[in-house]
XYZ file of C-alpha atoms in Angstrom:
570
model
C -58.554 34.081 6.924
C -57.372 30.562 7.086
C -53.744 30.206 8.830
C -51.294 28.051 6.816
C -48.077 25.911 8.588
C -45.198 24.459 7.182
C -45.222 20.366 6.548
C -41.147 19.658 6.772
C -40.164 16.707 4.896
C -38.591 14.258 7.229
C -35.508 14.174 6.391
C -34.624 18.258 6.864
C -34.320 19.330 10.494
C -35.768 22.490 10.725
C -36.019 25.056 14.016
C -39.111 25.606 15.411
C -41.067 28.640 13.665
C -38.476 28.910 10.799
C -40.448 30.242 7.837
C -40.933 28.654 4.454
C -41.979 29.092 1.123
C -43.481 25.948 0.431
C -44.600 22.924 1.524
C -47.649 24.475 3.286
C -51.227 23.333 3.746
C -54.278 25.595 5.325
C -55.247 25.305 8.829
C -58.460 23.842 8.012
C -57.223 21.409 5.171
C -57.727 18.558 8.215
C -55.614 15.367 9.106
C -55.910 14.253 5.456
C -54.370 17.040 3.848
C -51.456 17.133 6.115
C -51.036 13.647 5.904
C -51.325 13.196 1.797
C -48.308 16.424 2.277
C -46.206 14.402 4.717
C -46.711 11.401 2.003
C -45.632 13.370 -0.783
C -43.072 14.939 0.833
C -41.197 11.105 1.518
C -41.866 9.862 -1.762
C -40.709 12.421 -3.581
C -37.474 11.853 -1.338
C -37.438 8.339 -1.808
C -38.040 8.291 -5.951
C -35.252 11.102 -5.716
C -32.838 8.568 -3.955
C -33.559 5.553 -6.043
C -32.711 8.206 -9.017
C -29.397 9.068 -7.392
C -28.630 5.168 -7.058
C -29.512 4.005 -10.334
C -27.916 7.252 -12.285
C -24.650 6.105 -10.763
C -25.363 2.670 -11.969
C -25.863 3.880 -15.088
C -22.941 5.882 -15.574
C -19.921 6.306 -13.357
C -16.196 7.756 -13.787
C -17.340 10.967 -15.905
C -17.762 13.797 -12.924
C -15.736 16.497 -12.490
C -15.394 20.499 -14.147
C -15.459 21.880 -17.470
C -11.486 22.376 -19.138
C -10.244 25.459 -17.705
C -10.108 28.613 -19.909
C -8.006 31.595 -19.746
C -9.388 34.563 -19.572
C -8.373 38.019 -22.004
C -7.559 39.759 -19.328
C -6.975 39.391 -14.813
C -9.848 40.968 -13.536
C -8.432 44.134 -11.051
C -11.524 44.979 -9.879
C -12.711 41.754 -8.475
C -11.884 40.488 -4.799
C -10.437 37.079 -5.068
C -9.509 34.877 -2.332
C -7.264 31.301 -2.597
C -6.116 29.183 -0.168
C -2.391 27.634 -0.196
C -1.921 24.637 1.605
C 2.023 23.916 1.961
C 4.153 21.819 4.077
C 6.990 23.549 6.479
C 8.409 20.127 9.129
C 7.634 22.776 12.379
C 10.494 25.150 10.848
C 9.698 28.527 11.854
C 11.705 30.120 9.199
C 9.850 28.453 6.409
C 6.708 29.614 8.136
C 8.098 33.029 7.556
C 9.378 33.045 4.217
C 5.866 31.495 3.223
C 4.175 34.487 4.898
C 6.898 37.203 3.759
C 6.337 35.914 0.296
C 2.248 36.069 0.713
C 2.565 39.479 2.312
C 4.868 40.272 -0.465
C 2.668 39.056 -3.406
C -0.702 40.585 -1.882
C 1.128 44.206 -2.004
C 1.408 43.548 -6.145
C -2.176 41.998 -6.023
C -4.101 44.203 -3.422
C -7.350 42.053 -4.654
C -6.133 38.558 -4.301
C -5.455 37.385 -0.550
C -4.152 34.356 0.115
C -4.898 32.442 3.031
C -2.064 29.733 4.399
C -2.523 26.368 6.043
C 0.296 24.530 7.076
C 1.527 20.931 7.573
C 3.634 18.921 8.643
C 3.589 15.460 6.171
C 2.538 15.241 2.637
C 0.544 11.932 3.265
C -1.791 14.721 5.849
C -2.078 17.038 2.473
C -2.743 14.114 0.518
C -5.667 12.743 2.555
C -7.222 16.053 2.999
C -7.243 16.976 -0.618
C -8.507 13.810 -1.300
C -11.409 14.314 1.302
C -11.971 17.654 0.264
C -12.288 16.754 -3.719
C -15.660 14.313 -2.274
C -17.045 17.998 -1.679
C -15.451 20.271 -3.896
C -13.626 22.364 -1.123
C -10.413 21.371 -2.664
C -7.091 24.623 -2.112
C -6.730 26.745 -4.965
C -2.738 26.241 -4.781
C -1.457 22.851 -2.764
C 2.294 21.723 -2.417
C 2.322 18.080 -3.046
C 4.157 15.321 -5.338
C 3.276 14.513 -9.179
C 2.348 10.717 -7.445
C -0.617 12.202 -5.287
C -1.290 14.694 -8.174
C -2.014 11.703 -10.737
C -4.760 10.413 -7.842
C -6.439 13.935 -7.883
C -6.742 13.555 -11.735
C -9.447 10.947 -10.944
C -11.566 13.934 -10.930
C -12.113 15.203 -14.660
C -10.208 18.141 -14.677
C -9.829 19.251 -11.173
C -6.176 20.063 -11.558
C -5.124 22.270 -13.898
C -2.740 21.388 -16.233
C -0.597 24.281 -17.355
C 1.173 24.265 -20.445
C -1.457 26.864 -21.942
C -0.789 28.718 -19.397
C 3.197 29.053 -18.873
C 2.759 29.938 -22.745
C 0.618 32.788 -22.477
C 1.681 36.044 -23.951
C 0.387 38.188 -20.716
C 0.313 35.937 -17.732
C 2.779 33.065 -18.681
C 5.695 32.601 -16.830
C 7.676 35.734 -17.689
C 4.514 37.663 -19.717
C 4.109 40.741 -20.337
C 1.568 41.333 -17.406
C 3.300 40.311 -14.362
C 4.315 42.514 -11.700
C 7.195 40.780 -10.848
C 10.516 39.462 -11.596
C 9.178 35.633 -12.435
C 11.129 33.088 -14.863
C 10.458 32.191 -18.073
C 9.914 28.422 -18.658
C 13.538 28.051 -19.923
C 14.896 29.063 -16.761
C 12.977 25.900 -14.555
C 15.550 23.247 -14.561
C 14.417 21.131 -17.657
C 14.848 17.786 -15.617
C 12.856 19.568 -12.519
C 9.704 20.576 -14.686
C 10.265 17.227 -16.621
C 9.435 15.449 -13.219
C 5.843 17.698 -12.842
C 4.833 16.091 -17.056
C 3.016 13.082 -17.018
C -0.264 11.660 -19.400
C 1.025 14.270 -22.075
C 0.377 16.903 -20.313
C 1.740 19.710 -16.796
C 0.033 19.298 -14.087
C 2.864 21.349 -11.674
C 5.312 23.098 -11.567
C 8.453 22.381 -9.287
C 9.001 24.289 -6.108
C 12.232 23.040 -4.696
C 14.378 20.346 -4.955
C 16.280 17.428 -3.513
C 18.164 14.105 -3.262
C 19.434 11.424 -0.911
C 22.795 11.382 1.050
C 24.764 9.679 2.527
C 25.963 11.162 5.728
C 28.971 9.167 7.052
C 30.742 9.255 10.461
C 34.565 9.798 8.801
C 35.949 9.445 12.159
C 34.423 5.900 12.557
C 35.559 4.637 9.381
C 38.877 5.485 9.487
C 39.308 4.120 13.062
C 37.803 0.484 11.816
C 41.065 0.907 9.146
C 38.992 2.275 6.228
C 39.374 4.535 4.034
C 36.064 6.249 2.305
C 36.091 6.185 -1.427
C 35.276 9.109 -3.850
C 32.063 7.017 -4.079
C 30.355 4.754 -1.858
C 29.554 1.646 -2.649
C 27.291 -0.901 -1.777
C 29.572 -3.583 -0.604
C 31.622 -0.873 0.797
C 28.849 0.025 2.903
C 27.932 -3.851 4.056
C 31.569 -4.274 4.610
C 32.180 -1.829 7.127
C 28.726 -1.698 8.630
C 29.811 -5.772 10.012
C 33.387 -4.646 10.509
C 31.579 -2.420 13.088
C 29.680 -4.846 15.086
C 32.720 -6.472 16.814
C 32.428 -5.852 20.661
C 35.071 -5.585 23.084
C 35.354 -7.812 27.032
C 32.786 -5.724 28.618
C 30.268 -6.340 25.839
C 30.696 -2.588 24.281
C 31.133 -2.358 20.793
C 34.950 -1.523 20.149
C 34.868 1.391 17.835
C 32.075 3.834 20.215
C 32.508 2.211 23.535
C 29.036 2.335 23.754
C 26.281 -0.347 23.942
C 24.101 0.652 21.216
C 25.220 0.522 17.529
C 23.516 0.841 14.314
C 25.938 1.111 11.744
C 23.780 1.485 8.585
C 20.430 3.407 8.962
C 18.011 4.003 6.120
C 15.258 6.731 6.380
C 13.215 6.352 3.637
C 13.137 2.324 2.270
C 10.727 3.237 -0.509
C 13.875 5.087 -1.977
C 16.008 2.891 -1.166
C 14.188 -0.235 -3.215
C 13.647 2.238 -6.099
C 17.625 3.330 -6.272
C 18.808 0.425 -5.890
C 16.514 -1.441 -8.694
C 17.437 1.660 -11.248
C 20.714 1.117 -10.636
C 20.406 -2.400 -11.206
C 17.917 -1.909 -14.546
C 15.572 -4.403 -12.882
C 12.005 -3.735 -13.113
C 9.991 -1.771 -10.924
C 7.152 0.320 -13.147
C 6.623 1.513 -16.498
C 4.907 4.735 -17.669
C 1.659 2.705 -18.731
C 1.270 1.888 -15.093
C 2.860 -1.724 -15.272
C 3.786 -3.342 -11.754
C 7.518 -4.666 -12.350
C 8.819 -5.286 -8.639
C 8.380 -8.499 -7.682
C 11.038 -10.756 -9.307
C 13.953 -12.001 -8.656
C 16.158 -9.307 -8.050
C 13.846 -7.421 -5.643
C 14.186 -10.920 -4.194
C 17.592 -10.771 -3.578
C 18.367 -7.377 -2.295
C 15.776 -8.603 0.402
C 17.412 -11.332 1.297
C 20.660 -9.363 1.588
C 19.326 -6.875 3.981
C 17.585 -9.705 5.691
C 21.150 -10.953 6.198
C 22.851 -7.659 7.337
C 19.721 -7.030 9.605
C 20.040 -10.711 11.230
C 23.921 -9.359 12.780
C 22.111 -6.061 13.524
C 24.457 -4.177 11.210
C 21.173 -2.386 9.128
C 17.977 -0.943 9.876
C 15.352 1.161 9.053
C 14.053 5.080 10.647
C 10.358 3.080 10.803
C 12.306 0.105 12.815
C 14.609 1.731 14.964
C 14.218 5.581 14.668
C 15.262 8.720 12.953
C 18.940 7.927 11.707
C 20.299 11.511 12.599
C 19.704 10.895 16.313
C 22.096 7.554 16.001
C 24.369 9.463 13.937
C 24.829 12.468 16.336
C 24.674 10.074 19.339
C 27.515 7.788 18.014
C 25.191 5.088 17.173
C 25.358 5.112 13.648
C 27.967 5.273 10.797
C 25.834 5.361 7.779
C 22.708 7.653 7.847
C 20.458 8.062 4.625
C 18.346 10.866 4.315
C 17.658 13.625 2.235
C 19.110 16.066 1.224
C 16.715 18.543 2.964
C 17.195 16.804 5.889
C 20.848 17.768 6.363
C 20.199 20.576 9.101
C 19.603 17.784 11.670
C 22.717 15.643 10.311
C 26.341 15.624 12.730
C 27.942 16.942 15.877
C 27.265 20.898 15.199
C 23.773 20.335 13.798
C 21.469 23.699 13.789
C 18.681 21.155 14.363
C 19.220 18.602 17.040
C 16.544 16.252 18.447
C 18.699 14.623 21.211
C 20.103 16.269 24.461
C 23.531 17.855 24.305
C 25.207 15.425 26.721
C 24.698 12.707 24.399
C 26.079 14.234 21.601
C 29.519 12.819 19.878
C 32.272 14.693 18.370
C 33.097 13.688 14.543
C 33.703 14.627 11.083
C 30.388 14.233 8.945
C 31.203 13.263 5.338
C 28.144 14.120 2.625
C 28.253 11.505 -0.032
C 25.957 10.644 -2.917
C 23.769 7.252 -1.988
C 25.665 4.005 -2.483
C 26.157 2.380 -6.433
C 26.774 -0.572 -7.739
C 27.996 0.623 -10.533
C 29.845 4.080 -9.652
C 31.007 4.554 -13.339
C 27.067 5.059 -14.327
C 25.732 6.809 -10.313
C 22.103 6.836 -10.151
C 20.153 8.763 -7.550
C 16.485 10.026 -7.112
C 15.199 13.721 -8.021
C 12.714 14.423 -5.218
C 11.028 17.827 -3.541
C 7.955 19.286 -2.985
C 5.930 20.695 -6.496
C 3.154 23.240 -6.504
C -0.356 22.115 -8.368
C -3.266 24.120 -8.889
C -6.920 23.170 -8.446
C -9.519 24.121 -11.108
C -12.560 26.287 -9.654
C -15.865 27.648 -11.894
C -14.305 30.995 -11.720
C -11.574 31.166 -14.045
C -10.642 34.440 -12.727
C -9.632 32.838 -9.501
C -7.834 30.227 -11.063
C -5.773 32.596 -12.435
C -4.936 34.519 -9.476
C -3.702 31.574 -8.288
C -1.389 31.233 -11.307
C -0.118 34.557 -10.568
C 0.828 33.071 -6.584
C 2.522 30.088 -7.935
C 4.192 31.880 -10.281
C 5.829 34.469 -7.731
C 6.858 31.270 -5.392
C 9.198 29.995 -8.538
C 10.407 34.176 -7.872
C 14.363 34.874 -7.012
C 14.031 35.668 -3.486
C 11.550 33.157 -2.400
C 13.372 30.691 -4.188
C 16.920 31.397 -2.348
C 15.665 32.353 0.871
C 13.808 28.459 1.106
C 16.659 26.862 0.194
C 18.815 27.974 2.330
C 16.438 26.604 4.799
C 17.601 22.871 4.167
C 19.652 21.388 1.921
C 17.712 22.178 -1.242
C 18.408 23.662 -4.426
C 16.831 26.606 -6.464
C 15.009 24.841 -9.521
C 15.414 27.780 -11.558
C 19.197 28.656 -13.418
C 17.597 32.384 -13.029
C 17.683 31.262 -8.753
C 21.074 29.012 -9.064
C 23.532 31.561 -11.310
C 22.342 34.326 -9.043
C 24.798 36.473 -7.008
C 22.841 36.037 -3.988
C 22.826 32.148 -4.033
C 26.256 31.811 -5.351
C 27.647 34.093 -2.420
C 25.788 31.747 0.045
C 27.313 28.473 -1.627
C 30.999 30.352 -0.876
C 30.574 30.768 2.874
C 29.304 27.038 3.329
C 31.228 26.513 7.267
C 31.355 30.502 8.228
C 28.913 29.369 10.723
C 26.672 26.683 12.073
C 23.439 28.190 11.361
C 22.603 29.778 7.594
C 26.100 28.551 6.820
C 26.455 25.220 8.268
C 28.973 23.299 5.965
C 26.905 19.569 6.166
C 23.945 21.464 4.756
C 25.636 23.663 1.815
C 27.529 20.239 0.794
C 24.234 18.921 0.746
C 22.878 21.183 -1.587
C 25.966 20.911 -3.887
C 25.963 17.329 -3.918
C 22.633 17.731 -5.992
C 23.766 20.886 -7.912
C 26.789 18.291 -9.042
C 24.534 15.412 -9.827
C 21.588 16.767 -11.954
C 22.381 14.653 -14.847
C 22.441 11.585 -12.518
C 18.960 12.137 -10.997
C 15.297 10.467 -12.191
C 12.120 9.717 -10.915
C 9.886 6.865 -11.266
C 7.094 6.706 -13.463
C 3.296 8.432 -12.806
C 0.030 7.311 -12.901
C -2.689 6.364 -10.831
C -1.390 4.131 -7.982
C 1.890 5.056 -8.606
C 1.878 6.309 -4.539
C 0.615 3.057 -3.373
C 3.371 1.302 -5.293
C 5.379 3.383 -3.828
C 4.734 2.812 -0.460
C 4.565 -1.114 -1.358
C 8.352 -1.118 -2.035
C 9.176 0.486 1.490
C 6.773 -2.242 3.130
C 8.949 -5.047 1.489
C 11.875 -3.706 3.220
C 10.437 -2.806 6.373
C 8.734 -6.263 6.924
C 11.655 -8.120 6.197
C 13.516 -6.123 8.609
C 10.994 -6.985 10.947
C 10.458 -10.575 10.197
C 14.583 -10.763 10.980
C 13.979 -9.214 14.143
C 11.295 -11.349 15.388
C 13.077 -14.488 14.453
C 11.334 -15.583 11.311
C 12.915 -17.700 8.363
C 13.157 -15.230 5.333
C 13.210 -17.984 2.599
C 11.758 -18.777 -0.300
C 8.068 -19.322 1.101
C 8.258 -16.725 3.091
C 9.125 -13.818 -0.120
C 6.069 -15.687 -1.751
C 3.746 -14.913 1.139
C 5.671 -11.040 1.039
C 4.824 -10.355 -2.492
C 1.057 -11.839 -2.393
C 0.344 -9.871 1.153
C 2.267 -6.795 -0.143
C -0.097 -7.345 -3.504
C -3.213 -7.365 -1.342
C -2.276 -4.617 0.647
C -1.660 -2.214 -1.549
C -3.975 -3.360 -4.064
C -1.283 -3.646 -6.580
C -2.980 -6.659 -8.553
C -6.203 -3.317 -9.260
C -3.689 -0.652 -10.632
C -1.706 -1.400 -14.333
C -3.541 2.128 -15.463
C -7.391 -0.230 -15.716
C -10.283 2.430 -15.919
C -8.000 5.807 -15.496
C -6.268 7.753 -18.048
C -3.150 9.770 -16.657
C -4.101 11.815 -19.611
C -6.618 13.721 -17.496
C -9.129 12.081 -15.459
C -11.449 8.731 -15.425
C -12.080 7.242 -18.598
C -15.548 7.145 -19.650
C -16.425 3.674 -18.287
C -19.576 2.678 -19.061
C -22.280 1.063 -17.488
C -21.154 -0.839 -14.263
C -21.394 -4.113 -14.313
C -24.701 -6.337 -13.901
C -23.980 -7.590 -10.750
C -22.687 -3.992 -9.173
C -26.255 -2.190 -10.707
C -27.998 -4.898 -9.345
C -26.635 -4.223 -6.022
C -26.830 -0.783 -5.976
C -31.080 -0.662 -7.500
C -31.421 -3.307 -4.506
C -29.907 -0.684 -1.935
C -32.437 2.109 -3.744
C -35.347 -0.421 -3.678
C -34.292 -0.703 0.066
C -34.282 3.000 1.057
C -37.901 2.994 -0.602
C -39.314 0.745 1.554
C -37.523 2.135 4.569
C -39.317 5.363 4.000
C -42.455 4.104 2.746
C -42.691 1.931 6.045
C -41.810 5.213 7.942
C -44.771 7.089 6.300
C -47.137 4.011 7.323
C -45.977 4.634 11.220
C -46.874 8.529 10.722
C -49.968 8.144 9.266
C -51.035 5.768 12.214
C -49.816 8.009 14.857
C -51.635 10.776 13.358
C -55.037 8.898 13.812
C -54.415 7.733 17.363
C-alpha cells in the first residue's frame, strides 16, 4: 500500500508529523505531483487574497452583527460567562464593592459568572475595546462614556441599544423576572439616562455621576482681603489669583511664605473650554456632528489665560501637576477637579499623594465652577456609564442585562458613591434612608464621612437642573480632546516665551484641525443612528490602490512558487 504525506500550504506553520485531512498526495505520485499540490496550494491562497482585497473595494462600512433579539425566556440551564471591564483609580474599596456586587449577583444567577478586569483610565478601556472590536473579543459589559460609545457604533450593531429592553415585561428594568430589588426606568435620573440617548436611540445606561468643583483655600482668600461670594466668578477668580502673586523682600510670595505658588489650577482643560463656551452660548458642536470651536470667542478666552499664565497666576494638571497636591501643599488657591476627585482635596484628605510634612493647615471651601453669568450657572454632567456589547448568543447578552441591571441596584449604588464624591443616579438610591443618613454625618470623620467629599456630592445633588453635556457622535472624543489641547498649548507657548497673537491662534486652530482630524468628522460616512452608513463603492483611486496591492501579493507568491519548484529539481 502506497504511503500518503501531507503538502502544507506555505503560509500555515504546521509541527512536524501533525496529521491532516487533506492536502495529501501518494508516496509514489513523484516530484510532479507534489509540486502541481504545492502550486495549487499558493494559488488558491493568492486568488483568495486578491478576493479579500477587491471585496473590500467593492463594498466597505457594512460589517458588523445581526440586531439583537430578546429572547421569551433567560435560559437557567445554560452556563454563561461575561466579562466586565470597569475602571476603579487604584481604590481598593471600589475593587471590593465591584467584587461584593459580582459575588452578590452570581448567588441570584448561579449560571452566569462574571469575570472582572480592572483599570485605571478610560482612554486604556477605550483603546482596548477598540482593538478588541478588529477581532470580535469585545467585554460583554464595559464602563465607559456615551463619546467612546458613539466610536464603537462604527461597528453595525455591536452595542446594544436598550430601550427594548428596559421596556420588557420580564427582564426590563423592574420586570417581573428579576431576582432583585432593581429600578424601574422612572427612577434613573431623567437628565442622567438623557446623557446615555444619542442617534434616536440608548446605547447605556448611567452608573454614577459627577461634576466639577471648585475647591478653594478660604484661609488664603480671606488673608489677601477677600471675601468668597455665594458664587464664584470668573473675574473673581483672575482677580485674586494676581492679587496672590505679590512677593515679599526675600523673594517668597507674601500670603504662603513659600517659594512656589500656583494660585489657579485646572485639572481637566477639555472641561474647562466646554463650560466656559456654554456659559457663554458660543459655539462648540451641534448634535449633527458640526465643529463650532474655533471663532472668536474661543479666541479670546485663550488669550486671557495666555495672559494670566504669562504672571504665572494659572495653569494646567498636564503643565504643572495634579492641583490637589498644590492645594494641600499651600501652593494653590483655586483647584478644579471633579467632583469624584474630592477624597484627595484639603488638609485632612483620606487620600493624600504628598508627604505629611508638607502638608498646610486650611479651610477647604467646595464651590460650583466659576460663571459668568451666576444668575443662569452652568456646569457639566459627567461619570462613568455602563454599555453592553452585542454577541451571537442572545442568551448571553441578556445575562449581561441582568449584571448591569443589578449595578443600577440600591446597595451597589450607595456603597460606590460614598467612595468619592458621586451621586446615586437613581431617586430609588438618592431618597433612600441609607444614603440620606450618610449625607447627615458629612464631617463625623475623615474617612467615609469626610465633610470636603459629602459637600461634593451635594453640590451636584443641588445643581441637577444646571448640568449638560455636549453633543454625541462620531468624533465627538477627539473634539473633545482638541479643546483641552488649545488650552494646554497656549499655556505652554506662554511658558516657553512665544507671542500668542493673532498668527499664532491661526497656526493653533489649523494644527489643532490636523491633529485631531477635525476638518474629517461633521457626522461624513457614519450615522449615530447605529453604525456605518452603507457607503458604497470606494472611490476609483482607493480600489485602484487596493487591486494593485492584491495584484502585488499575487506575484509575490507566484514568484515564491517559481523558487520552490526550482529547488525541488536541484
Amino acid at each position: 500500500m502506497s504511503r500518503r504525506r501531507c503538502i502544507w500550504p506555505l503560509w500555515e506553520n504546521r509541527a512536524p508529523g501533525e496529521q491532516c485531512a487533506g492536502n495529501m498526495v501518494e508516496k509514489g505520485q513523484g516530484n510532479s505531483g507534489k509540486r502541481r499540490g504545492r502550486i495549487r496550494n499558493i494559488l488558491s491562497g493568492a486568488m483568495i487574497l486578491a478576493g479579500s482585497m477587491f471585496w473590500l473595494g467593492g463594498c466597505h462600512g457594512s460589517q458588523g452583527l445581526a440586531a439583537y433579539e430578546i429572547p421569551g425566556e433567560f435560559d437557567d440551564s445554560g452556563q454563561y460567562e461575561i466579562t466586565f471591564w470597569a475602571k476603579n483609580d487604584t481604590n481598593k474599596t471600589q475593587t471590593r464593592i465591584y467584587e461584593r456586587a459580582i459575588d452578590d449577583f452570581q448567588a441570584l444567577y448561579p449560571n452566569i459568572r462574571v469575570n472582572l478586569r480592572l483599570y485605571t483610565d478610560y482612554g486604556k478601556i477605550y483603546n482596548d475595546v477598540i482593538t478588541n472590536i478588529a477581532t470580535n473579543t469585545t467585554p460583554n459589559v464595559c464602563i465607559t462614556y456615551p463619546d467612546h460609545i458613539a466610536t464603537y457604533l462604527t461597528g453595525k450593531n455591536l452595542v446594544v441599544s436598550l430601550e427594548e429592553l428596559f421596556a420588557h415585561e420580564k427582564y426590563g428594568l423592574g420586570g417581573s423576572e428579576i431576582r432583585f430589588d432593581a429600578p424601574e426606568q422612572e427612577e434613573i435620573i431623567p437628565q442622567f439616562l438623557e446623557e446615555c440617548s444619542f442617534g434616536g436611540h440608548y446605547y447605556a445606561v448611567p452608573y454614577m455621576r459627577s461634576t466639577e468643583a471648585c475647591y478653594v483655600n478660604k484661609t488664603y482668600v480671606e488673608a489677601l482681603g477677600y471675601t468668597l461670594p455665594e458664587t464664584l466668578t470668573w473675574d473673581f477668580v483672575w482677580e485674586v489669583s494676581e492679587a496672590a502673586m505679590e512677593r515679599d523682600g526675600e523673594g517668597n510670595f507674601a500670603v504662603n511664605g513659600q517659594k512656589v505658588l500656583i494660585p489657579f489650577i485646572y485639572k481637566s482643560t477639555d472641561n474647562m473650554m466646554i463650560q466656559m463656551l456654554r456659559q457663554l452660548d458660543a459655539g462648540y458642536s451641534n448634535e449633527e456632528g458640526e465643529i463650532q470651536i474655533f471663532h472668536d470667542t474661543t479666541k479670546e478666552l485663550l488669550e486671557t489665560m495666555a495672559e494670566h499664565a504669562g504672571t504665572g497666576a494659572f495653569s494646567t494638571f498636564k503643565v504643572s501637576g495634579y492641583p490637589a497636591n498644590f492645594l494641600n501643599a499651600g501652593q494653590c488657591i483655586f483647584a478644579i477637579d471633579s467632583t469624584a476627585g474630592a477624597t484627595w482635596m484639603g488638609t485632612n484628605a483620606p487620600l493624600i499623594d504628598i508627604s505629611e510634612d508638607r502638608l498646610v493647615d486650611f479651610e477647604t471651601a467646595v464651590m460650583t465652577i466659576p460663571q459668568f453669568d451666576t444668575e443662569n450657572p452652568r456646569m457639566i454632567s459627567q461619570g462613568p456609564s455602563v454599555c453592553i456589547f452585542n454577541k451571537a448568543d442572545p442568551q448571553e447578552v441578556l445575562a449581561s442585562w441582568l449584571f448591569v441591571q443589578y449595578l443600577l441596584t440600591d446597595d451597589v449604588q450607595i456603597a460606590y458613591s460614598e467612595t468619592e464624591g458621586y451621586v446615586p443616579v437613581t431617586s430609588k438610591a438618592q431618597n433612600s434612608e441609607a444614603y440620606q443618613e450618610y449625607l447627615s454625618r458629612s464631617g463625623e470623620d475623615n474617612n467615609l464621612y469626610y465633610d470636603v467629599k459629602i459637600s461634593a456630592a451635594k453640590l451636584l445633588l443641588d445643581n441637577v437642573e444646571n448640568t449638560f453635556v455636549t453633543p454625541v457622535f462620531n468624533g465627538s472624543a477627539s473634539l473633545r480632546d482638541a479643546a483641552g489641547q488649545l488650552i494646554e498649548n497656549t499655556v505652554k507657548s506662554v511658558r516657553r516665551k512665544q507671542a500668542v497673537d493673532d498668527a499664532y491662534m491661526e497656526k493653533l486652530y489649523s494644527d489643532t484641525i490636523s491633529l485631531y482630524r477635525l476638518d474629517q468628522l461633521g457626522g461624513s460616512g457614519v450615522s449615530a443612528a447605529g453604525g456605518k452608513a452603507d457607503l458604497g463603492k470606494l472611490p476609483r483611486t482607493s480600489a485602484i490602490l487596493l487591486a494593485s496591492l492584491a495584484a502585488s501579493w499575487v506575484f509575490i507568491l507566484l514568484y515564491a512558487v517559481v523558487l520552490r519548484v526550482k529547488k525541488s529539481r536541484k
